[in-house]
Coordinates of C-alpha atoms in Angstrom, one line a residue:
G1 CA -32.6 -4.5 -16.4
W2 CA -32.4 -7.2 -13.8
S3 CA -29.0 -8.4 -12.5
L4 CA -26.5 -8.4 -15.4
G5 CA -29.2 -6.8 -17.5
G6 CA -29.0 -3.7 -15.3
M7 CA -25.4 -3.2 -16.4
V8 CA -26.5 -3.7 -20.0
A9 CA -29.3 -1.1 -19.5
Q10 CA -26.9 1.4 -18.0
E11 CA -24.5 0.9 -20.9
L12 CA -27.3 1.2 -23.4
A13 CA -28.3 4.5 -21.8
H14 CA -24.7 5.7 -22.2
Q15 CA -24.7 4.8 -25.9
L16 CA -28.1 6.4 -26.5
E17 CA -27.0 9.6 -24.8
A18 CA -23.9 9.6 -27.0
R19 CA -26.3 9.6 -30.0
G20 CA -28.1 12.7 -28.6
L21 CA -31.1 11.0 -27.1
N22 CA -32.5 12.2 -23.8
L23 CA -33.8 9.5 -21.5
E24 CA -36.2 10.0 -18.6
R25 CA -34.6 7.3 -16.3
V26 CA -32.9 3.9 -16.3
L27 CA -34.5 1.2 -14.1
L28 CA -32.3 -1.4 -12.5
L29 CA -33.6 -4.4 -10.6
D30 CA -31.1 -5.6 -8.1
S31 CA -28.1 -4.9 -10.4
Y32 CA -24.8 -3.6 -9.3
P33 CA -21.8 -2.1 -11.2
Q34 CA -18.6 -3.8 -12.1
S35 CA -16.7 -2.3 -9.1
H36 CA -18.7 -4.5 -6.8
W37 CA -18.0 -7.7 -8.7
R38 CA -14.3 -7.0 -9.0
S39 CA -14.0 -7.1 -5.2
L40 CA -15.1 -10.8 -5.3
P41 CA -12.9 -13.8 -5.9
P42 CA -13.1 -15.5 -9.4
A43 CA -16.3 -17.3 -10.1
T44 CA -16.5 -20.9 -9.1
E45 CA -18.6 -23.9 -10.1
H46 CA -20.9 -23.1 -7.1
D47 CA -21.4 -19.6 -8.5
R48 CA -22.4 -20.9 -11.9
W49 CA -25.0 -23.2 -10.4
L50 CA -26.3 -20.4 -8.2
A51 CA -26.7 -18.3 -11.4
V52 CA -28.6 -21.1 -13.2
A53 CA -30.9 -21.5 -10.2
R54 CA -31.6 -17.8 -10.1
M55 CA -32.3 -17.7 -13.8
G56 CA -34.8 -20.4 -13.1
G57 CA -36.4 -18.3 -10.4
L58 CA -35.0 -20.3 -7.5
E59 CA -33.2 -19.3 -4.3
L60 CA -31.7 -22.6 -3.0
P61 CA -29.8 -23.4 0.2
E62 CA -26.0 -23.6 -0.2
E63 CA -25.9 -27.4 0.0
Q64 CA -28.2 -27.7 -3.0
L65 CA -26.0 -25.5 -5.2
T66 CA -24.5 -28.4 -7.1
E67 CA -25.3 -29.8 -10.6
N68 CA -27.6 -32.5 -9.2
G69 CA -29.2 -30.3 -6.6
V70 CA -30.0 -27.5 -9.1
R71 CA -31.2 -29.8 -11.8
A72 CA -33.5 -31.5 -9.4
A73 CA -34.9 -28.2 -8.1
L74 CA -35.5 -27.0 -11.6
R75 CA -37.4 -30.2 -12.5
E76 CA -39.4 -29.9 -9.3
S77 CA -40.3 -26.3 -10.0
R78 CA -41.2 -27.2 -13.6
S79 CA -38.7 -24.5 -14.9
A80 CA -38.2 -24.4 -18.6
L81 CA -34.4 -24.6 -17.8
A82 CA -35.0 -28.2 -16.6
A83 CA -36.0 -29.2 -20.2
L84 CA -32.8 -27.9 -21.8
P85 CA -30.8 -30.6 -23.5
E86 CA -27.4 -31.4 -21.9
E87 CA -25.5 -29.6 -24.7
A88 CA -27.7 -26.5 -24.4
L89 CA -27.2 -26.4 -20.6
G90 CA -23.4 -26.7 -21.1
I91 CA -23.5 -23.7 -23.5
C92 CA -25.5 -21.8 -20.9
L93 CA -22.9 -22.6 -18.2
E94 CA -20.1 -21.4 -20.5
Q95 CA -21.9 -18.2 -21.2
I96 CA -22.5 -17.6 -17.5
Q97 CA -18.8 -18.1 -16.8
Q98 CA -17.9 -15.6 -19.6
A99 CA -20.4 -13.1 -18.2
M100 CA -19.0 -13.5 -14.7
N101 CA -15.5 -12.8 -16.0
L102 CA -16.7 -9.7 -18.0
I103 CA -18.6 -8.1 -15.2
R104 CA -15.4 -8.0 -13.2
Q105 CA -13.7 -5.7 -15.8
G106 CA -14.0 -2.0 -16.6
D107 CA -16.3 0.5 -15.1
P108 CA -19.6 1.9 -16.4
Q109 CA -19.6 5.2 -18.3
I110 CA -21.1 8.1 -16.5
I111 CA -24.6 9.0 -17.7
S112 CA -26.7 12.1 -17.3
T113 CA -29.9 10.0 -17.0
P114 CA -31.1 9.3 -13.4
L115 CA -30.8 5.7 -12.2
V116 CA -33.7 4.1 -10.3
L117 CA -32.5 1.0 -8.5
F118 CA -34.8 -1.5 -6.9
S119 CA -32.5 -3.3 -4.5
A120 CA -33.3 -6.6 -2.8
Q121 CA -33.1 -6.4 0.9
A122 CA -31.3 -9.8 1.0
S123 CA -28.6 -8.4 -1.4
Q124 CA -28.0 -5.5 0.9
E125 CA -27.8 -7.8 3.9
A126 CA -25.2 -9.8 2.0
G127 CA -23.1 -6.7 1.9
I128 CA -23.9 -5.2 -1.5
N129 CA -24.1 -1.4 -1.5
P130 CA -26.7 0.2 -3.7
A131 CA -24.7 3.5 -3.5
D132 CA -22.0 1.9 -5.7
W133 CA -24.0 3.2 -8.7
G134 CA -23.8 6.8 -7.4
P135 CA -20.7 7.9 -9.3
F136 CA -22.1 6.7 -12.7
A137 CA -25.3 8.7 -13.0
S138 CA -26.6 12.2 -12.5
S139 CA -28.7 10.9 -9.6
L140 CA -29.5 7.6 -7.9
Q141 CA -32.8 6.8 -6.4
V142 CA -32.8 3.5 -4.3
T143 CA -35.9 1.6 -3.2
T144 CA -35.2 -1.4 -1.0
V145 CA -37.6 -4.3 -1.8
S146 CA -38.1 -7.0 0.8
G147 CA -36.9 -10.4 -0.5
S148 CA -34.2 -11.9 -2.6
H149 CA -32.5 -11.3 -5.9
T150 CA -34.9 -13.7 -7.7
D151 CA -37.9 -11.9 -6.1
L152 CA -37.2 -9.0 -8.4
V153 CA -38.3 -10.9 -11.4
N154 CA -41.6 -11.8 -9.7
A155 CA -44.2 -9.6 -11.5
T156 CA -46.3 -9.1 -8.3
K157 CA -43.3 -8.0 -6.3
V158 CA -42.0 -5.7 -9.0
A159 CA -45.4 -4.1 -9.5
A160 CA -45.6 -3.5 -5.7
A161 CA -42.1 -1.9 -5.7
F162 CA -43.0 0.3 -8.7
R163 CA -46.1 1.5 -6.9
Q164 CA -43.9 2.6 -3.9
V165 CA -42.1 5.0 -6.3
W166 CA -44.9 5.8 -8.7
P167 CA -48.2 5.6 -6.8

């Protein structure tokens, strides 16, 4: 799972283990547990537009992380998100806010399945610690991938990272 999807993947692994299934590993793409997000201030309008930009595959400069800036960048990049009707984008923003609130609550359950985390170098440089997952799995293998959070949804970048671990 990428980003929030990594937390979902880890929780799904916990639920599958509780049903008696044995998993080989859980792969996380630049995803970090709730404990990291709890240390941050509440999400802002800026954070919501950053999330929309990243979902559209864009890393934008700070000054462009506004409604007009993100919408223009999405249109320019020909992102499918640029074609969303106003109402749909509003619902998307509400869901992003709810997700940002949820990820600041609770802690992951401990799983016996090993976690494999592909961590963006830019995320680590911003102060995110991949070892935060350590207490929640039987083992943690971290591979640092050059680039940003959105680079970890780039198929070429992910394939290269996987080859580092599984040649």
